[in-house]
Coordinates of C-alpha atoms and ligand atoms in Angstrom, one line a residue:
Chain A
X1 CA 4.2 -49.9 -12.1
X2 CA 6.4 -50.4 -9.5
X3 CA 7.9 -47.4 -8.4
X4 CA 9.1 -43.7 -9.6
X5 CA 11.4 -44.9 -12.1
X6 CA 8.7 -46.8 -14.3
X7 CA 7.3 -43.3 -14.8
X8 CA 9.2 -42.5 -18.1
X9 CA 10.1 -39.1 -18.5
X10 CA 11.5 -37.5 -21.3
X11 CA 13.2 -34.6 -21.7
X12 CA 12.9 -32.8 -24.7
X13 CA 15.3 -31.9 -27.2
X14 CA 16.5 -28.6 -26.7
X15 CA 15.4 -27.8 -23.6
X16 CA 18.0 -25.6 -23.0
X17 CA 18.0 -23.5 -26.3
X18 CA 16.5 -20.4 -26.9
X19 CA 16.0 -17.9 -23.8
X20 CA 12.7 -17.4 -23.0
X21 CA 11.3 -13.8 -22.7
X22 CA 11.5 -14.1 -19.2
X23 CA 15.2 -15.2 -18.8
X24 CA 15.8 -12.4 -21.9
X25 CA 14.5 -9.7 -19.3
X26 CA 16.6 -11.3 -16.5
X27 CA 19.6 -10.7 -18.6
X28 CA 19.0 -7.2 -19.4
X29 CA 17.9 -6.7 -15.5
X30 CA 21.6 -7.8 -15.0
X31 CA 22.9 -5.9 -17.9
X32 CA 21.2 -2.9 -16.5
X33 CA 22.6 -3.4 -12.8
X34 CA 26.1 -3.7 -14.3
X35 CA 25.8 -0.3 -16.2
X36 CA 24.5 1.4 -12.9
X37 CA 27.6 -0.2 -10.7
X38 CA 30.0 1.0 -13.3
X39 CA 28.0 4.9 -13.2
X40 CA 27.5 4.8 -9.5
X41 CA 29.7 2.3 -7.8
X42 CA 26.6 0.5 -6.4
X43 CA 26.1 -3.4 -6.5
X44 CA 23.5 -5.2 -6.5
X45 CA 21.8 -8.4 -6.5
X46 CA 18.8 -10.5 -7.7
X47 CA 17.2 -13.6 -5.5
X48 CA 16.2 -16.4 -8.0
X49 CA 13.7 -17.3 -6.0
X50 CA 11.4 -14.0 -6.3
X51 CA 11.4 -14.8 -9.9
X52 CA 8.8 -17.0 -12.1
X53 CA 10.6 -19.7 -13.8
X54 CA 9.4 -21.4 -16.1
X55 CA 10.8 -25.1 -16.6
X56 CA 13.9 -24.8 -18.7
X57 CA 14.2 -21.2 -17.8
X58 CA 16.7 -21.6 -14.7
X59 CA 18.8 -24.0 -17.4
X60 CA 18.4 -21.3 -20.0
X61 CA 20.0 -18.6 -17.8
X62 CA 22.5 -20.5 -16.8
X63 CA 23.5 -21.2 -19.9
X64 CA 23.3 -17.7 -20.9
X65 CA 25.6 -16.5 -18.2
X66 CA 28.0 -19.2 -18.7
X67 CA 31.1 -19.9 -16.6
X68 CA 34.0 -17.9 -15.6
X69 CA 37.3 -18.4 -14.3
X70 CA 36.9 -18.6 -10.4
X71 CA 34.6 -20.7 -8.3
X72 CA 34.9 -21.7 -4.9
X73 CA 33.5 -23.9 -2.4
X74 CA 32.0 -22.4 1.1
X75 CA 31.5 -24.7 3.9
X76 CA 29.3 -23.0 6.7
X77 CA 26.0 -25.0 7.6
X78 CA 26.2 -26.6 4.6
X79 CA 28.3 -26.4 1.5
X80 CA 27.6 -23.0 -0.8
X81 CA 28.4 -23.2 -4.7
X82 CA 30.0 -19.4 -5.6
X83 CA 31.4 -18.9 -9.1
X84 CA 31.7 -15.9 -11.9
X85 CA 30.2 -16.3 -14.8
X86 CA 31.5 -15.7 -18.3
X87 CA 30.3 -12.4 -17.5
X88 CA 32.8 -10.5 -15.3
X89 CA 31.3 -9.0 -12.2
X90 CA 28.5 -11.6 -12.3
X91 CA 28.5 -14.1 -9.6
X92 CA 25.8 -16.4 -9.1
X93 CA 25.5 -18.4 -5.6
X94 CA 23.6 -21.4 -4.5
X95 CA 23.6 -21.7 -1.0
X96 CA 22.8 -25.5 0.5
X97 CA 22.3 -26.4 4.0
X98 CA 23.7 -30.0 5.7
X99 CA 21.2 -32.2 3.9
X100 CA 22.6 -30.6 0.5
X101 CA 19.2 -29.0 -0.1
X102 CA 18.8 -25.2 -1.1
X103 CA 18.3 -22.7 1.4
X104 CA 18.9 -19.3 -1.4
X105 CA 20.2 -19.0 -4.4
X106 CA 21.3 -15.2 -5.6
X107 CA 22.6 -13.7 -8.3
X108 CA 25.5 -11.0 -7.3
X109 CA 26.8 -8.1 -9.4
X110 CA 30.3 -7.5 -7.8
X111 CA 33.7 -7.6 -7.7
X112 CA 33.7 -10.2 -4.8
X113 CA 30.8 -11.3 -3.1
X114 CA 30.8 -9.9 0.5
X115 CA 30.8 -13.6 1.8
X116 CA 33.9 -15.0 0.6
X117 CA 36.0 -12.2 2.1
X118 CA 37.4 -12.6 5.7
X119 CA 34.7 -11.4 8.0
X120 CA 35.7 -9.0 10.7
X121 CA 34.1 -10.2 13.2
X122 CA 35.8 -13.4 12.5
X123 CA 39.6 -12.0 12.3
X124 CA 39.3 -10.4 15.9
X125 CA 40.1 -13.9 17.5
X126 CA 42.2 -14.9 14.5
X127 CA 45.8 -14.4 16.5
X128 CA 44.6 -16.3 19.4
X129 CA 43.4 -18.8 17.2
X130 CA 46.6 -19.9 15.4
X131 CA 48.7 -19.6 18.8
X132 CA 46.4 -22.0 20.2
X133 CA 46.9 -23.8 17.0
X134 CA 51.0 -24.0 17.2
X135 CA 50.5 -24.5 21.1
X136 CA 48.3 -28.0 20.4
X137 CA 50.6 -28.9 17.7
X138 CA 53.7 -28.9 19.7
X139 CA 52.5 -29.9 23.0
X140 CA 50.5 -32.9 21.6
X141 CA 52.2 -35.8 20.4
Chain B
X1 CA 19.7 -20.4 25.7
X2 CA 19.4 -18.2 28.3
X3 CA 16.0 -15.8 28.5
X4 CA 17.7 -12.8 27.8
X5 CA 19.9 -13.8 25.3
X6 CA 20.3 -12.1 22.1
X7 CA 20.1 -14.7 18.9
X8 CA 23.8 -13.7 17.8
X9 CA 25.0 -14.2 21.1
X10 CA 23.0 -17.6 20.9
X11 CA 24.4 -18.5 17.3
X12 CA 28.0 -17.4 18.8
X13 CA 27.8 -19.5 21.8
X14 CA 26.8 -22.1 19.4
X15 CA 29.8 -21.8 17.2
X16 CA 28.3 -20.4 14.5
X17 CA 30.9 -18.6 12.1
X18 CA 30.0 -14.8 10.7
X19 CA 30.2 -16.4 7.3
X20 CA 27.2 -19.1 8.7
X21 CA 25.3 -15.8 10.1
X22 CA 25.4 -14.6 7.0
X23 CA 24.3 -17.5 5.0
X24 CA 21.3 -17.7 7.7
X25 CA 20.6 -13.7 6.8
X26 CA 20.7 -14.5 3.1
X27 CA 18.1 -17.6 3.4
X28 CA 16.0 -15.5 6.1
X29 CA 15.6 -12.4 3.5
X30 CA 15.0 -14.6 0.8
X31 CA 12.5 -16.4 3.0
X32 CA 10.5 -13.2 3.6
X33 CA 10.6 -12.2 0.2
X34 CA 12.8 -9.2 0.8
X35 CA 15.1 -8.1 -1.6
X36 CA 18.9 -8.9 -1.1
X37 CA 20.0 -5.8 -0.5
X38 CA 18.4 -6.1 2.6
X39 CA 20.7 -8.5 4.0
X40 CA 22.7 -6.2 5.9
X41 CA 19.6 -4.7 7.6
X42 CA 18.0 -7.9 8.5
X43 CA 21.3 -9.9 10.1
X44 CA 21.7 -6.1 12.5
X45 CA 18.4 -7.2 13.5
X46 CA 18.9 -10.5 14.0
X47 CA 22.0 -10.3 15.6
X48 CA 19.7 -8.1 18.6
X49 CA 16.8 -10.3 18.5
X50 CA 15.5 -11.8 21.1
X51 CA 13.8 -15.4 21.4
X52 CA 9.6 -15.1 21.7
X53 CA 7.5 -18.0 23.6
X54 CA 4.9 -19.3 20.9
X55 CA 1.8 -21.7 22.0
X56 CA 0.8 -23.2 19.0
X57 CA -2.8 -24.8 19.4
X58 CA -4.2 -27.1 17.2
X59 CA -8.0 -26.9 16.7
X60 CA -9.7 -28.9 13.8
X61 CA -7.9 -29.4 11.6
X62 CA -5.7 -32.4 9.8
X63 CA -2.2 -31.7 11.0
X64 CA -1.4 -31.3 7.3
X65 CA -0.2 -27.2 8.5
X66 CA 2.1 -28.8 11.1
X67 CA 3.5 -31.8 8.4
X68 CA 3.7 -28.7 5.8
X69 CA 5.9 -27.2 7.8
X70 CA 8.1 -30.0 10.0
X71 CA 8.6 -31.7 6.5
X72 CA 9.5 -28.9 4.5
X73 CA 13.1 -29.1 3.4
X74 CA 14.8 -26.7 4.3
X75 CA 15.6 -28.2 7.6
X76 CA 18.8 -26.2 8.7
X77 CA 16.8 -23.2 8.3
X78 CA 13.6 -24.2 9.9
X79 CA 15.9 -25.3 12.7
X80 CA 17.2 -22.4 13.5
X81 CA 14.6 -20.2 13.4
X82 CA 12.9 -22.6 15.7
X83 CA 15.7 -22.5 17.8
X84 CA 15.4 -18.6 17.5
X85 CA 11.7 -19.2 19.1
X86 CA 10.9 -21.2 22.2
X87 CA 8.1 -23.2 21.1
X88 CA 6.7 -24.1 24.2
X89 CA 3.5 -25.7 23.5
X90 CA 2.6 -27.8 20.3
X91 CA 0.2 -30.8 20.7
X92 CA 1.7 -32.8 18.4
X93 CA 5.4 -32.2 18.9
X94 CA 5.4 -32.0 22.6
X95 CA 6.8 -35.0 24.8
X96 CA 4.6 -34.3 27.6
X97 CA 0.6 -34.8 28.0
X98 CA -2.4 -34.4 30.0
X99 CA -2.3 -31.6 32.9
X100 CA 1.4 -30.8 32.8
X101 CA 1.3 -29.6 29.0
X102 CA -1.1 -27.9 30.2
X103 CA 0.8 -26.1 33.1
X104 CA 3.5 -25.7 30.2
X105 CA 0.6 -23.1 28.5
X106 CA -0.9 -21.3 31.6
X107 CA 2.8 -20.8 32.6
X108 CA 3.7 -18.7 29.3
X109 CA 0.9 -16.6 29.7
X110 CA 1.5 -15.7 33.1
X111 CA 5.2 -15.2 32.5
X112 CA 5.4 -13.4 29.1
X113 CA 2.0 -11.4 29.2
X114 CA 2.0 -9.2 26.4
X115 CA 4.8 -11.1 24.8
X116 CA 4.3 -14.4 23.3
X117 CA 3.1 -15.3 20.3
X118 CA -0.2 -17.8 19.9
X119 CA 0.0 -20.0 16.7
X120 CA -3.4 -21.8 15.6
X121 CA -4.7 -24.5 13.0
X122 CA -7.6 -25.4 12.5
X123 CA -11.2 -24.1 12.8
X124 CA -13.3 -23.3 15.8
X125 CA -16.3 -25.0 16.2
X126 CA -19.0 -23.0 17.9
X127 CA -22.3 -24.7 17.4
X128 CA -23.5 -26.8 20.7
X129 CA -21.6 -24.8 22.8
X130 CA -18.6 -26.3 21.3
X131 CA -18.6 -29.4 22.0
X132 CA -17.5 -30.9 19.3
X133 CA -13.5 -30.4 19.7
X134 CA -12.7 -30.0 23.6
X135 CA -8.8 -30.1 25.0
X136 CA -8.4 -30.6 28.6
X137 CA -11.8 -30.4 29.6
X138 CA -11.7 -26.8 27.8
X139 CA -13.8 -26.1 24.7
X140 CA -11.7 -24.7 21.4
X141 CA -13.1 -21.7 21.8
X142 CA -12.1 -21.2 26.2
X143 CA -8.6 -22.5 25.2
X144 CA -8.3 -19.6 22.4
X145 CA -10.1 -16.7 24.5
X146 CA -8.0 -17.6 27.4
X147 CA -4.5 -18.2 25.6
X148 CA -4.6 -15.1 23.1
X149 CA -6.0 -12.8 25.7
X150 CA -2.2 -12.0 26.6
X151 CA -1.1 -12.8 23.5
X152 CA 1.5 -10.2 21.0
X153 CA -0.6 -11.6 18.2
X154 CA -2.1 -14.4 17.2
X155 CA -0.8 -16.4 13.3
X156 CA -3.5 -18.0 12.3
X157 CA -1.8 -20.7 10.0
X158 CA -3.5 -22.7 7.1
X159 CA -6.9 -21.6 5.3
X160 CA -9.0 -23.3 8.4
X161 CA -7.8 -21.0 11.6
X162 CA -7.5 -18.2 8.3
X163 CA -11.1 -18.7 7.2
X164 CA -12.7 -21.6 8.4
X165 CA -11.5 -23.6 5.9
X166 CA -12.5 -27.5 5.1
X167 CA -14.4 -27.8 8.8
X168 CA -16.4 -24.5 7.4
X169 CA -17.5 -25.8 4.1
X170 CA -21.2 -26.3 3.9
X171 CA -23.2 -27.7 5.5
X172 CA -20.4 -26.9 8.0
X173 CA -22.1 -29.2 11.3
X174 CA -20.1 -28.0 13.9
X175 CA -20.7 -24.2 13.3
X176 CA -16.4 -23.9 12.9
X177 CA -15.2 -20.4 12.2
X178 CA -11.8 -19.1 11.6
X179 CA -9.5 -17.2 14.7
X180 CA -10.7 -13.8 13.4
X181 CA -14.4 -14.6 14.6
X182 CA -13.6 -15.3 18.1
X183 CA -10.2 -12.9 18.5
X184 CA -11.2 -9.3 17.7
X185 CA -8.5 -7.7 19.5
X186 CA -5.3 -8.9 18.7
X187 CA -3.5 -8.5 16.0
X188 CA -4.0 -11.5 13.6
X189 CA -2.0 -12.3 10.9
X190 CA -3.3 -14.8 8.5
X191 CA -1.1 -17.5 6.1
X192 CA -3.7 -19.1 4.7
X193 CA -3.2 -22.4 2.2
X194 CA -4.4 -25.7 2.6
X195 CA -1.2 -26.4 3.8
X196 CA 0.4 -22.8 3.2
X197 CA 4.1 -23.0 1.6
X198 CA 6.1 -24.5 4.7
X199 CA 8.9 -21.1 3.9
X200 CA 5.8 -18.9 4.0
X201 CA 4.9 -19.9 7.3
X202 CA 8.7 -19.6 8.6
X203 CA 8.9 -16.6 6.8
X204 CA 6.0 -14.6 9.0
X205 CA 7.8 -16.1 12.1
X206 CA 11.4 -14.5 10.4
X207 CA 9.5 -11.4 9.8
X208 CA 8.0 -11.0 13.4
X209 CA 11.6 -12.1 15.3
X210 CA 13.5 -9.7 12.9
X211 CA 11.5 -7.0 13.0
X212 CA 9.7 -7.8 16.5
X213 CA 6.4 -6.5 14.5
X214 CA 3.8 -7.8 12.4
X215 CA 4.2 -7.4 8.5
X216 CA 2.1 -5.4 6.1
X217 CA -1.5 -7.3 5.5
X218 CA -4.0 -7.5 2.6
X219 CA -7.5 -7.0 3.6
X220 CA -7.9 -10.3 4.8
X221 CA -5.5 -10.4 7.2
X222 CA -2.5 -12.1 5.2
X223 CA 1.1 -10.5 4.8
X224 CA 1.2 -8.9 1.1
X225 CA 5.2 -10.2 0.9
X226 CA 3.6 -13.2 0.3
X227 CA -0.1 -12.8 -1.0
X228 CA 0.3 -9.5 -2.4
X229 CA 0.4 -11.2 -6.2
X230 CA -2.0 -13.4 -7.5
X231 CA -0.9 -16.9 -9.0
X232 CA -2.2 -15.9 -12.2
X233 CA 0.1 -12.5 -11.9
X234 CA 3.3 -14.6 -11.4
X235 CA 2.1 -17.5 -13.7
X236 CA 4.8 -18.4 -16.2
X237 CA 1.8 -19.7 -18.3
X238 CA 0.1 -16.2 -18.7
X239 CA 1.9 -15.5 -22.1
X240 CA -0.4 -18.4 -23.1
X241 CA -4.0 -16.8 -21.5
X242 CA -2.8 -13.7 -22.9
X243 CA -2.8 -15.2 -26.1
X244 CA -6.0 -17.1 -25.6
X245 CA -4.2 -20.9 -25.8
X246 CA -5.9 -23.2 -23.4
X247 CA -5.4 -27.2 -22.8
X248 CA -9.2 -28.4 -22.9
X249 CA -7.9 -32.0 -21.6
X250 CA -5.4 -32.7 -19.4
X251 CA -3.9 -34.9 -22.3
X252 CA -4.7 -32.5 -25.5
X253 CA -1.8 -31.1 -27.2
X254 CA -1.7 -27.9 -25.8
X255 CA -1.5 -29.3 -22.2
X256 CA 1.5 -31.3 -23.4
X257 CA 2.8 -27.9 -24.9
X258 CA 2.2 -26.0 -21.6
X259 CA -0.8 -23.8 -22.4
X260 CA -3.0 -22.3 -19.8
X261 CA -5.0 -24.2 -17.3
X262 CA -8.2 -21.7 -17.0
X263 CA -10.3 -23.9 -19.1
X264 CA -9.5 -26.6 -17.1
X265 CA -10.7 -24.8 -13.9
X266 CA -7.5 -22.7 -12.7
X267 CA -8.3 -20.6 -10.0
X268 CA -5.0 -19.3 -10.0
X269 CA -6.9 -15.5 -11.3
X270 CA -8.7 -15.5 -7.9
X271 CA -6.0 -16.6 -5.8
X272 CA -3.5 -14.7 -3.6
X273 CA -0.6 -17.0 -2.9
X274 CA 3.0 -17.2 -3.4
X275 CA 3.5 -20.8 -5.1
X276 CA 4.3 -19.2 -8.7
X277 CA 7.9 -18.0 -7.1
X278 CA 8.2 -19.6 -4.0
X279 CA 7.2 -23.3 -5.2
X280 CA 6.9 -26.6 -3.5
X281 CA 9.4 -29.4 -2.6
X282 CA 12.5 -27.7 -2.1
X283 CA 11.8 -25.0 -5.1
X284 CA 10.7 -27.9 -7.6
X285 CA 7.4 -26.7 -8.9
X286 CA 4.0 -26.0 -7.8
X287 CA 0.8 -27.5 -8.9
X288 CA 0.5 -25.8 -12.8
X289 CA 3.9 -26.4 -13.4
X290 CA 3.1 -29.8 -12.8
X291 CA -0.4 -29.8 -15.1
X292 CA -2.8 -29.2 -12.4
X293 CA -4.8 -26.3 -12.2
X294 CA -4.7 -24.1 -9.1
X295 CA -7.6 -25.0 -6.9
X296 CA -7.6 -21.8 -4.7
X297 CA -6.9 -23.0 -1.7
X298 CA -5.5 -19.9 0.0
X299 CA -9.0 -18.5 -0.4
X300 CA -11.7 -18.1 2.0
X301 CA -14.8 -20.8 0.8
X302 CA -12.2 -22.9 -1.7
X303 CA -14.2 -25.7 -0.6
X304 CA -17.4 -24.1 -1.9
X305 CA -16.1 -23.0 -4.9
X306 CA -18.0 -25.7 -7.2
X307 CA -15.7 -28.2 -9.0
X308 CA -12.1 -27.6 -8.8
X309 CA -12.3 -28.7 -12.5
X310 CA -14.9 -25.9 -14.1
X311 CA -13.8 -22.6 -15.6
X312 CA -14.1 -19.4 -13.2
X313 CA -16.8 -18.4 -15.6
X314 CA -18.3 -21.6 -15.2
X315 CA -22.0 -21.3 -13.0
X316 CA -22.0 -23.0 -9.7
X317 CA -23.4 -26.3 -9.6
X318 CA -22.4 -27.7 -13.7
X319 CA -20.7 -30.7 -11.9
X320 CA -23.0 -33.0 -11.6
X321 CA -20.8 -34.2 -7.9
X322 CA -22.6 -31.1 -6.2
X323 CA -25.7 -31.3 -4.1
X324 CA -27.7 -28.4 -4.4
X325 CA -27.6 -27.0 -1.2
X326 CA -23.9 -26.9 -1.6
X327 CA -24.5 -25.0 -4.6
X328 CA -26.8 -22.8 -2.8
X329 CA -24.5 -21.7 0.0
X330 CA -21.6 -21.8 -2.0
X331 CA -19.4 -18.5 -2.8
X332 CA -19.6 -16.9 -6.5
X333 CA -17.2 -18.3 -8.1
X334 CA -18.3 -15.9 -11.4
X335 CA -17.6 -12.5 -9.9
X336 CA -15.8 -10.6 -11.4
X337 CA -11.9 -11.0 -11.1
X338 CA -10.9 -10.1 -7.3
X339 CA -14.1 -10.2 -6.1
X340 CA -14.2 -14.3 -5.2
X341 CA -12.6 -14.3 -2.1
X342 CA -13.3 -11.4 -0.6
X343 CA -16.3 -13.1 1.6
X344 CA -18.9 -11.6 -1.0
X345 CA -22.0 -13.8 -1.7
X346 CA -23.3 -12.4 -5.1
X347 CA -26.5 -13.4 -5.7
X348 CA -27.8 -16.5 -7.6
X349 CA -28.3 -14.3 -10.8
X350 CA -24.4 -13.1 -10.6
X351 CA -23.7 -16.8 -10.2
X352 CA -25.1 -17.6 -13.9
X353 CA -22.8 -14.6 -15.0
X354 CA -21.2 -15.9 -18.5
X355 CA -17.5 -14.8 -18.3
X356 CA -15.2 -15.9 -20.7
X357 CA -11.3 -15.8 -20.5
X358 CA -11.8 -12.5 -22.7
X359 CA -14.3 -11.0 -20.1
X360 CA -11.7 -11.9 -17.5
X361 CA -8.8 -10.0 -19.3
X362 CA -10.8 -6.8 -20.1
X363 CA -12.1 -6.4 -16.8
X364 CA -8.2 -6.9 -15.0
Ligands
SF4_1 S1 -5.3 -19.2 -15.5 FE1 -4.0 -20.5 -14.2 S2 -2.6 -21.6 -15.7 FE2 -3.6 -19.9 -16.8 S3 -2.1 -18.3 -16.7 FE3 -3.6 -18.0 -15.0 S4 -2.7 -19.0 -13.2 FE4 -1.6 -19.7 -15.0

């Protein structure tokens, strides 16, 4: 045996079929978060990695949960993976630093997860920023 | 970065964006194990906090703490919260040697008394007057008296500065004890593992520049955010112990099928760590996800445990690999659940206890 790949692996059939009991109680965690934002007006939000997993369980969820219509790409210290799922007002983020490797991964209940809006702090300098913008565009050749 | 710099004013001198912050906050909470709603609280802190001078000091130990948590991948992270931290004095990271690393230490503690935060692995040995590990002309134990003596606290990190550890196991010939016997008082927080989970150990350095204090311990010294649960509580095996299906070879049937290790000498029962949630490699598994049993390691006497391979409710001393005075000094490994661990030497007749997995389950 020469290296990793010699190791065979196989992954079995189904893999990703039935939840698990765990991923079942997951969904009806989210289920129960969604009910409480629509009574109260409260989000909320779960960190995958508080959670035990079995293998096949973070497939199973995902599979559960599906996909919806938006997802969009973040670039700050690394590239962040943000999409709804098939369930509206459930987002699910996977956030990746520069070497692509995770550094969170969350699931949301909310209209819009906070960090895809324009941050505040960030808009203060945002006039000065596109005059300096048109100033380098025409002055530079 | 300036002394007196704030870390947001750091991160925004840097170029860092809010939305970048806010990443950082998301990893950092999820790194201490706080929920996500705390997000919000913990980048208000952040944004204040202020960069601590940290003298890590390496005893006896293997350097597998230090590779643990220079290897661990989550580099972005780990790099700024070291940048958040002035790490001032680390033997094997440093550039410089000999009397001016030296000057590098003695400087911290006469310029942030009170302040700066003392990081150990490795044991202490004692016996001999010490002799047996010596820095600078300074015995282990001189170098620790005079470094945390103006210390904020000291983290003991890995199971050897925690509890002794490997150097500690019997017949232990250099007399080595853990931080806590030679520091009594200064606050010691201990992440114990042998290495601990390299996020765990960033985690407790998040914890204490976010919240400038130390976090909640267990009774031995080690922050319940991370230890609070046993491996056996946050097992995804347990349906299969709670059921009473148990691999009897590491290539039966039911090992294929994912059944419980206990029979197979998991220690994971006995053993407060976070590996169940938090994982290894990046989040890929931890050992019983990947067919081994747990072998304790975040426990004081793991060493002298008897085989990492017999049943908790196996006696001390089955494997035929174990000398007897091992056996004899060794740590009950049949107390009852909780009590392994807790520094308690039951007595030879507690030691032949019978327990079965049944036993186990009715007395949790
Ligand atoms: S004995 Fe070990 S493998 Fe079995 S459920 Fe407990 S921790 Fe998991």
């Amino acid at each position: 045996m020469n290296g990793l790949q010699d190791i065979t692996v196989t992954v079995e059939e189904g893999a990703v079929g039935e939840p698990s009991a765990q991923v079942l109680a997951i969904a009806s965690e989210i289920a129960g978060q969604l009910e409480a934002w629509l009574a109260t007006g409260e989000t909320a939000s779960i960190d995958l990695r508080s959670l035990p997993m079995a293998p096949g369980d973070y497939q199973a969820l995902k599979a559960l949960l599906g996909e919806g219509e938006v997802s969009a790409r973040l670039e700050a210290l690394g590239p962040s993976d943000i999409y709804e799922t098939a369930v509206p007002g459930v987002w699910w983020l996977k956030h990746r630093n520069a070497n692509d490797e995770v550094m969170a991964e969350l699931i949301e209940i909310t209209d819009c997860p906070g960090i895809l809006r324009t941050q505040a702090e960030d808009l203060s300098s945002a006039p000065g920023q596109l005059r300096e913008r048109m100033q380098k565009a025409t002055v530079e050749p | 970065m300036a002394d007196n710099e704030t870390l947001g004013e750091q991160l925004r001198r840097q170029g860092i964006s809010r939305r970048s912050f806010l990443k950082f906050c998301a990893a950092t909470t999820s790194l201490m194990a706080l929920p996500p709603t705390m997000v919000s609280a913990v980048a208000a802190a952040l944004e204040k906090a202020r960069r601590p001078s940290v003298i890590w000091l390496s005893f006896q130990e293997c350097t597998g703490c230090t590779e643990s948590l220079t290897r661990s991948h989550s580099p972005t992270l780990e790099s700024l919260i070291f940048g958040a931290i002035s790490l001032d004095y680390h033997h094997t990271l440093q550039a410089c040697a000999g009397h001016f690393a030296e000057h590098l230490r003695t400087e911290v503690i006469d310029k942030h008394p009170g302040e700066y935060l003392v990081l150990v692995d490795g044991s202490i040995p004692t016996r001999d007057d010490g002799v047996y590990s010596t820095i600078a002309g300074m015995t282990n134990v001189q170098i620790l008296e005079e470094t945390a003596a103006q210390a904020a606290a000291v983290i003991a990190v890995g199971t050897c500065a925690a509890f002794g550890g490997l150097p500690h196991a019997d017949p232990n010939p250099t007399g080595a004890v853990p931080v806590s016997d030679i520091i009594t008082d200064k606050p010691i927080i201990n992440v114990s593992g042998c290495p601990p989970i390299p996020t765990v150990i960033t985690g407790v350095l998040a914890h204490y520049l976010t919240f400038g204090g130390i976090p909640e311990l267990d009774e031995l010294g080690r922050p319940l955010m991370f230890y609070g649960d046993s491996i056996h509580d946050r097992c995804y095996r347990r349906p299969f112990y709670d059921k009473g299906l148990f691999a009897k070879t590491f290539d039966d049937a039911g090992a294929r099928d994912g059944w419980c290790l206990y029979e197979l000498g998991c220690k994971g029962p006995t053993t407060h760590n976070a590996c169940a949630t938090v994982k290894w490699n990046e989040g890929t598994s931890f050992p019983i996800e990947s067919g081994h049993p747990c072998l304790g390691c975040s426990e004081p006497d793991f060493w002298d445990a008897g085989s990492f391979y017999n049943p908790l409710s196996a006696p001390i001393g089955d494997s035929s690999d174990w000398a007897a005075p091992a056996i004899a000094a060794g740590a009950a490994a049949g107390a009852a659940l909780g009590l392994y661990g807790r520094r308690h030497k039951a007595d030879a007749e507690a030691r032949r206890e019978p327990l079965t997995a049944r036993d186990l389950e009715d007395k949790s």
